[in-house]
Short mmCIF file of C-alpha atoms and ligand atoms in Angstrom, two decimals:
data_model
loop_
_atom_site.label_atom_id
_atom_site.label_comp_id
_atom_site.label_asym_id
_atom_site.label_seq_id
_atom_site.Cartn_x
_atom_site.Cartn_y
_atom_site.Cartn_z
CA UNK A 235 25.01 -12.12 4.87
CA UNK A 236 26.98 -9.36 2.78
CA UNK A 237 26.96 -5.87 4.12
CA UNK A 238 26.11 -3.03 1.44
CA UNK A 239 29.57 -1.87 1.45
CA UNK A 240 30.99 -5.18 0.23
CA UNK A 241 29.15 -4.60 -3.04
CA UNK A 242 30.77 -3.01 -6.17
CA UNK A 243 30.62 0.62 -6.22
CA UNK A 244 28.20 0.63 -9.15
CA UNK A 245 25.65 -1.50 -7.07
CA UNK A 246 25.85 0.95 -4.20
CA UNK A 247 25.22 3.68 -6.54
CA UNK A 248 22.01 1.79 -7.89
CA UNK A 249 20.97 1.22 -4.26
CA UNK A 250 21.15 4.92 -3.60
CA UNK A 251 19.13 5.70 -6.75
CA UNK A 252 16.62 2.96 -5.80
CA UNK A 253 16.27 4.37 -2.32
CA UNK A 254 15.16 7.83 -3.94
CA UNK A 255 12.82 6.31 -6.35
CA UNK A 256 11.33 3.90 -3.99
CA UNK A 257 10.68 6.73 -1.36
CA UNK A 258 9.27 8.85 -3.68
CA UNK A 259 6.85 6.26 -5.27
CA UNK A 260 5.67 5.34 -1.80
CA UNK A 261 4.00 8.84 -1.55
CA UNK A 262 2.02 7.83 -4.78
CA UNK A 263 -0.14 5.30 -2.69
CA UNK A 264 -1.82 7.71 -0.48
CA UNK A 265 -1.86 10.25 -3.20
CA UNK A 266 -4.14 8.01 -5.47
CA UNK A 267 -6.04 6.72 -2.46
CA UNK A 268 -4.77 3.41 -2.36
CA UNK A 269 -3.82 2.75 1.13
CA UNK A 270 -4.58 3.87 4.88
CA UNK A 271 -2.20 4.59 7.75
CA UNK A 272 0.72 2.09 7.10
CA UNK A 273 -0.76 -0.48 4.64
CA UNK A 274 1.00 -1.21 1.23
CA UNK A 275 4.51 -1.32 0.26
CA UNK A 276 6.66 -0.60 -2.77
CA UNK A 277 9.84 -2.32 -3.89
CA UNK A 278 12.53 -2.25 -6.45
CA UNK A 279 14.97 -4.85 -7.63
CA UNK A 280 18.67 -3.79 -7.70
CA UNK A 281 20.59 -6.06 -10.13
CA UNK A 282 24.16 -7.02 -8.81
CA UNK A 283 25.47 -8.95 -11.84
CA UNK A 284 26.22 -7.10 -15.05
CA UNK A 285 25.06 -10.14 -16.91
CA UNK A 286 21.37 -9.38 -15.62
CA UNK A 287 18.81 -10.33 -12.93
CA UNK A 288 19.81 -13.15 -10.78
CA UNK A 289 19.22 -14.80 -7.23
CA UNK A 290 22.19 -12.33 -6.03
CA UNK A 291 20.05 -9.44 -6.77
CA UNK A 292 18.83 -6.87 -3.84
CA UNK A 293 15.59 -5.16 -3.29
CA UNK A 294 14.94 -1.81 -1.75
CA UNK A 295 11.61 -1.65 0.30
CA UNK A 296 9.93 0.63 3.14
CA UNK A 297 10.58 -0.15 6.79
CA UNK A 298 7.62 -2.24 8.24
CA UNK A 299 4.83 -0.09 9.93
CA UNK A 300 6.06 3.47 9.29
CA UNK A 301 3.69 6.22 8.34
CA UNK A 302 4.06 7.60 5.01
CA UNK A 303 5.02 10.85 6.16
CA UNK A 304 8.04 9.35 7.54
CA UNK A 305 9.15 7.68 4.56
CA UNK A 306 12.56 9.11 3.16
CA UNK A 307 15.34 7.65 1.18
CA UNK A 308 17.44 7.07 4.18
CA UNK A 309 14.51 5.27 5.86
CA UNK A 310 14.37 2.72 2.85
CA UNK A 311 15.57 -0.86 3.93
CA UNK A 312 17.80 -3.07 1.75
CA UNK A 313 17.43 -6.88 1.41
CA UNK A 314 18.80 -9.63 -0.63
CA UNK A 315 16.49 -12.01 -2.22
CA UNK A 316 16.42 -14.51 1.00
CA UNK A 317 15.06 -11.62 3.04
CA UNK A 318 18.29 -10.93 4.86
CA UNK A 319 18.89 -7.14 6.06
CA UNK A 320 21.75 -5.85 3.99
CA UNK A 321 21.30 -2.11 4.94
CA UNK A 322 18.93 -0.53 7.08
CA UNK A 323 18.15 0.64 10.60
CA UNK A 324 14.86 -0.79 10.91
CA UNK A 325 12.88 -3.94 10.26
CA UNK A 326 11.82 -4.40 6.52
CA UNK A 327 8.30 -4.39 5.52
CA UNK A 328 6.29 -7.49 6.45
CA UNK A 329 5.87 -8.44 2.86
CA UNK A 330 9.34 -8.66 2.11
CA UNK A 331 9.56 -12.34 1.81
CA UNK A 332 6.65 -11.95 -1.00
CA UNK A 333 8.54 -9.53 -2.93
CA UNK A 334 11.70 -11.42 -2.63
CA UNK A 335 10.08 -14.65 -3.95
CA UNK A 336 8.80 -12.72 -7.03
CA UNK A 337 11.81 -11.27 -7.93
CA UNK A 338 13.66 -14.72 -7.48
CA UNK A 339 11.11 -16.61 -9.81
CA UNK A 340 10.24 -13.88 -12.29
CA UNK A 341 13.46 -12.35 -13.48
CA UNK A 342 11.77 -9.86 -16.08
CA UNK A 343 10.06 -7.86 -12.73
CA UNK A 344 12.06 -5.05 -11.58
CA UNK A 345 9.18 -3.73 -9.29
CA UNK A 346 6.42 -5.07 -6.77
CA UNK A 347 3.65 -3.06 -5.06
CA UNK A 348 0.96 -4.06 -2.55
CA UNK A 349 -2.08 -2.27 -1.63
CA UNK A 350 -5.25 -2.52 0.21
CA UNK A 351 -7.11 -0.37 -2.14
CA UNK A 352 -10.92 -0.42 -1.51
CA UNK A 353 -12.65 -1.72 -4.82
CA UNK A 354 -9.81 -4.07 -5.81
CA UNK A 355 -9.63 -5.65 -2.06
CA UNK A 356 -13.29 -5.93 -2.39
CA UNK A 357 -13.16 -7.97 -5.43
CA UNK A 358 -10.31 -9.90 -3.92
CA UNK A 359 -12.66 -10.71 -0.57
CA UNK A 360 -15.01 -12.46 -3.08
CA UNK A 361 -12.22 -14.15 -4.97
CA UNK A 362 -13.94 -13.13 -8.30
CA UNK A 363 -11.55 -12.02 -11.09
CA UNK A 364 -12.43 -8.56 -12.58
CA UNK A 365 -13.95 -9.44 -16.05
CA UNK A 366 -12.16 -7.56 -18.96
CA UNK A 367 -15.22 -5.44 -19.92
CA UNK A 368 -13.54 -2.17 -20.66
CA UNK A 369 -10.92 -1.30 -23.38
CA UNK A 370 -8.84 0.15 -20.52
CA UNK A 371 -8.35 -3.26 -19.07
CA UNK A 372 -7.59 -4.91 -22.24
CA UNK A 373 -4.79 -2.14 -22.70
CA UNK A 374 -3.31 -2.49 -19.50
CA UNK A 375 -4.12 -6.08 -18.20
CA UNK A 376 -4.64 -8.01 -21.47
CA UNK A 377 -7.63 -9.65 -19.97
CA UNK A 378 -9.38 -10.45 -16.66
CA UNK A 379 -7.62 -9.59 -13.67
CA UNK A 380 -6.83 -12.86 -11.92
CA UNK A 381 -7.30 -13.95 -8.49
CA UNK A 382 -4.72 -15.48 -6.39
CA UNK A 383 -5.07 -18.12 -3.43
CA UNK A 384 -5.58 -17.23 0.21
CA UNK A 385 -2.06 -17.14 1.86
CA UNK A 386 -1.05 -16.50 5.39
CA UNK A 387 2.01 -13.85 5.64
CA UNK A 388 5.17 -15.03 7.20
CA UNK A 389 6.82 -17.33 4.67
CA UNK A 390 6.76 -17.83 0.84
CA UNK A 391 3.22 -18.57 0.64
CA UNK A 392 1.91 -15.14 -0.61
CA UNK A 393 4.87 -14.86 -3.10
CA UNK A 394 4.39 -18.19 -4.32
CA UNK A 395 0.53 -17.45 -4.92
CA UNK A 396 1.69 -14.24 -6.90
CA UNK A 397 4.02 -15.98 -9.22
CA UNK A 398 1.58 -19.22 -9.71
CA UNK A 399 -0.95 -16.72 -10.60
CA UNK A 400 0.84 -14.09 -12.82
CA UNK A 401 3.61 -16.40 -14.35
CA UNK A 402 1.53 -17.17 -17.47
CA UNK A 403 -0.77 -14.38 -17.61
CA UNK A 404 -0.41 -10.94 -19.23
CA UNK A 405 -1.98 -9.15 -16.13
CA UNK A 406 0.40 -6.89 -14.17
CA UNK A 407 -1.89 -7.55 -11.19
CA UNK A 408 -3.44 -10.21 -8.85
CA UNK A 409 -6.08 -10.01 -6.33
CA UNK A 410 -4.87 -12.24 -3.54
CA UNK A 411 -7.94 -13.94 -2.02
CA UNK A 412 -9.25 -12.07 1.16
CA UNK A 413 -6.28 -9.78 1.25
CA UNK A 414 -5.75 -7.48 -1.44
CA UNK A 415 -3.90 -6.68 -4.97
CA UNK A 416 -0.18 -7.12 -5.63
CA UNK A 417 1.26 -5.64 -8.84
CA UNK A 418 4.46 -6.17 -10.77
CA UNK A 419 6.19 -4.33 -13.42
CA UNK A 420 9.57 -3.60 -15.09
CA UNK A 421 10.43 -1.21 -12.59
CA UNK A 422 8.62 0.18 -9.31
CA UNK A 423 7.26 3.04 -11.46
CA UNK A 424 5.36 0.55 -13.76
CA UNK A 425 4.10 -1.40 -10.97
CA UNK A 426 2.79 1.46 -9.04
CA UNK A 427 0.92 2.40 -12.33
CA UNK A 428 -0.42 -1.03 -12.40
CA UNK A 429 -1.67 -0.34 -8.77
CA UNK A 430 -3.59 2.92 -9.75
CA UNK A 431 -5.03 1.22 -12.65
CA UNK A 432 -6.35 -2.06 -11.02
CA UNK A 433 -8.12 0.00 -8.48
CA UNK A 434 -9.55 2.36 -11.24
CA UNK A 435 -11.00 -0.60 -13.17
CA UNK A 436 -12.18 -2.39 -10.19
CA UNK A 437 -14.42 0.60 -9.15
CA UNK A 438 -15.68 1.15 -12.60
CA UNK A 439 -16.69 -2.31 -13.27
CA UNK A 440 -18.35 -2.70 -9.88
CA UNK A 441 -20.42 0.47 -10.73
CA UNK A 442 -21.09 -0.90 -14.02
CA UNK A 443 -22.41 -3.92 -12.28
CA UNK A 444 -24.80 -1.97 -10.13
CA UNK A 445 -26.28 -0.62 -13.65
CA UNK A 446 -26.67 -3.87 -15.22
CA UNK A 447 -24.62 -6.64 -16.72
CA UNK A 448 -21.35 -5.30 -18.23
CA UNK A 449 -20.76 -6.42 -22.05
CA UNK A 450 -17.86 -8.68 -22.57
CA UNK A 451 -15.07 -7.67 -25.40
CA UNK A 452 -14.17 -10.45 -28.09
CA UNK A 453 -10.90 -11.88 -27.18
CA UNK A 454 -9.51 -10.81 -30.70
CA UNK A 455 -10.20 -7.25 -29.84
CA UNK A 456 -8.77 -7.69 -26.40
CA UNK A 457 -5.50 -8.76 -28.03
CA UNK A 458 -5.69 -6.13 -30.65
CA UNK A 459 -6.03 -3.43 -27.84
CA UNK A 460 -3.44 -4.94 -25.57
CA UNK A 461 -0.77 -5.03 -28.50
CA UNK A 462 -1.49 -1.67 -29.31
CA UNK A 463 -1.22 0.05 -25.93
CA UNK A 464 1.84 -2.19 -24.93
CA UNK A 465 3.86 -1.18 -28.19
CA UNK A 466 2.38 2.06 -29.75
CA UNK A 467 0.56 4.08 -27.05
CA UNK A 468 2.40 7.23 -25.68
CA UNK A 469 5.69 8.75 -26.69
CA UNK A 470 8.46 6.78 -28.49
O1 HMS B 587 -0.93 -6.69 4.02
C1 HMS B 587 -0.16 -6.60 5.04
C2 HMS B 587 0.82 -7.65 5.08
O2 HMS B 587 0.67 -8.50 4.10
C3 HMS B 587 0.06 -5.15 5.73
O3 HMS B 587 0.65 -5.34 6.74
C4 HMS B 587 0.96 -4.33 4.79
O4 HMS B 587 -0.08 -3.61 3.68
C5 HMS B 587 1.91 -3.21 5.41
O5 HMS B 587 2.84 -4.09 5.86
P1 HMS B 587 4.24 -3.22 6.18
O6 HMS B 587 4.25 -2.00 7.01
O7 HMS B 587 4.76 -3.05 4.83
O8 HMS B 587 5.20 -4.17 6.90
#
């Protein structure tokens, strides 16, 4: 195991910035009503090799079982992608292995979020994908929100289920069966946005189902909406 002070100064600086960002982004989970008590977690990849993402990267994540009002940049924990503690005074999140597995197998992913948000978790309990019946879903998810396999915590099972489900999907969210949503993004902020959006559309589609059968969107329209939102929407 390598201690943080053995890494290059630019890596240590990147870890310090990640601590600030991950600590601040954790506050978004209770703010958007996505977690209760200590549920949920956010992590950010820290790239070690100037050539780009690799197995040598680090991740910054919250300490396990600590209430959100106690989360500060200094409280964040730094681990390598084998789950070894690199810097921190408390045990890392119990989902660290899942986050690390995602970073090891999906090099384009820079941020991972896990919540137990009510509506998305209710869909996960039924192992039913959220059908793409909203333009907002086409924009953000590029199609249905998929379901991942049931997996017990404690080894690579959850991470493997996330990667197997999302590797060939446009969706940045997966509903892990009987558990809840995990989301990915280019950075932790993008993954938090996906966690907010998956809960919003899970709720809307649930309510729509109570009023009748939602109407599908043609795949060509889903593709067009996704391309516009991902490449044109917003400020460039
Ligand atoms: O869902 C799980 C584990 O998979 C919860 O325990 C998780 O939301 C919160 O755990 P941590 O406090 O991050 O260890």
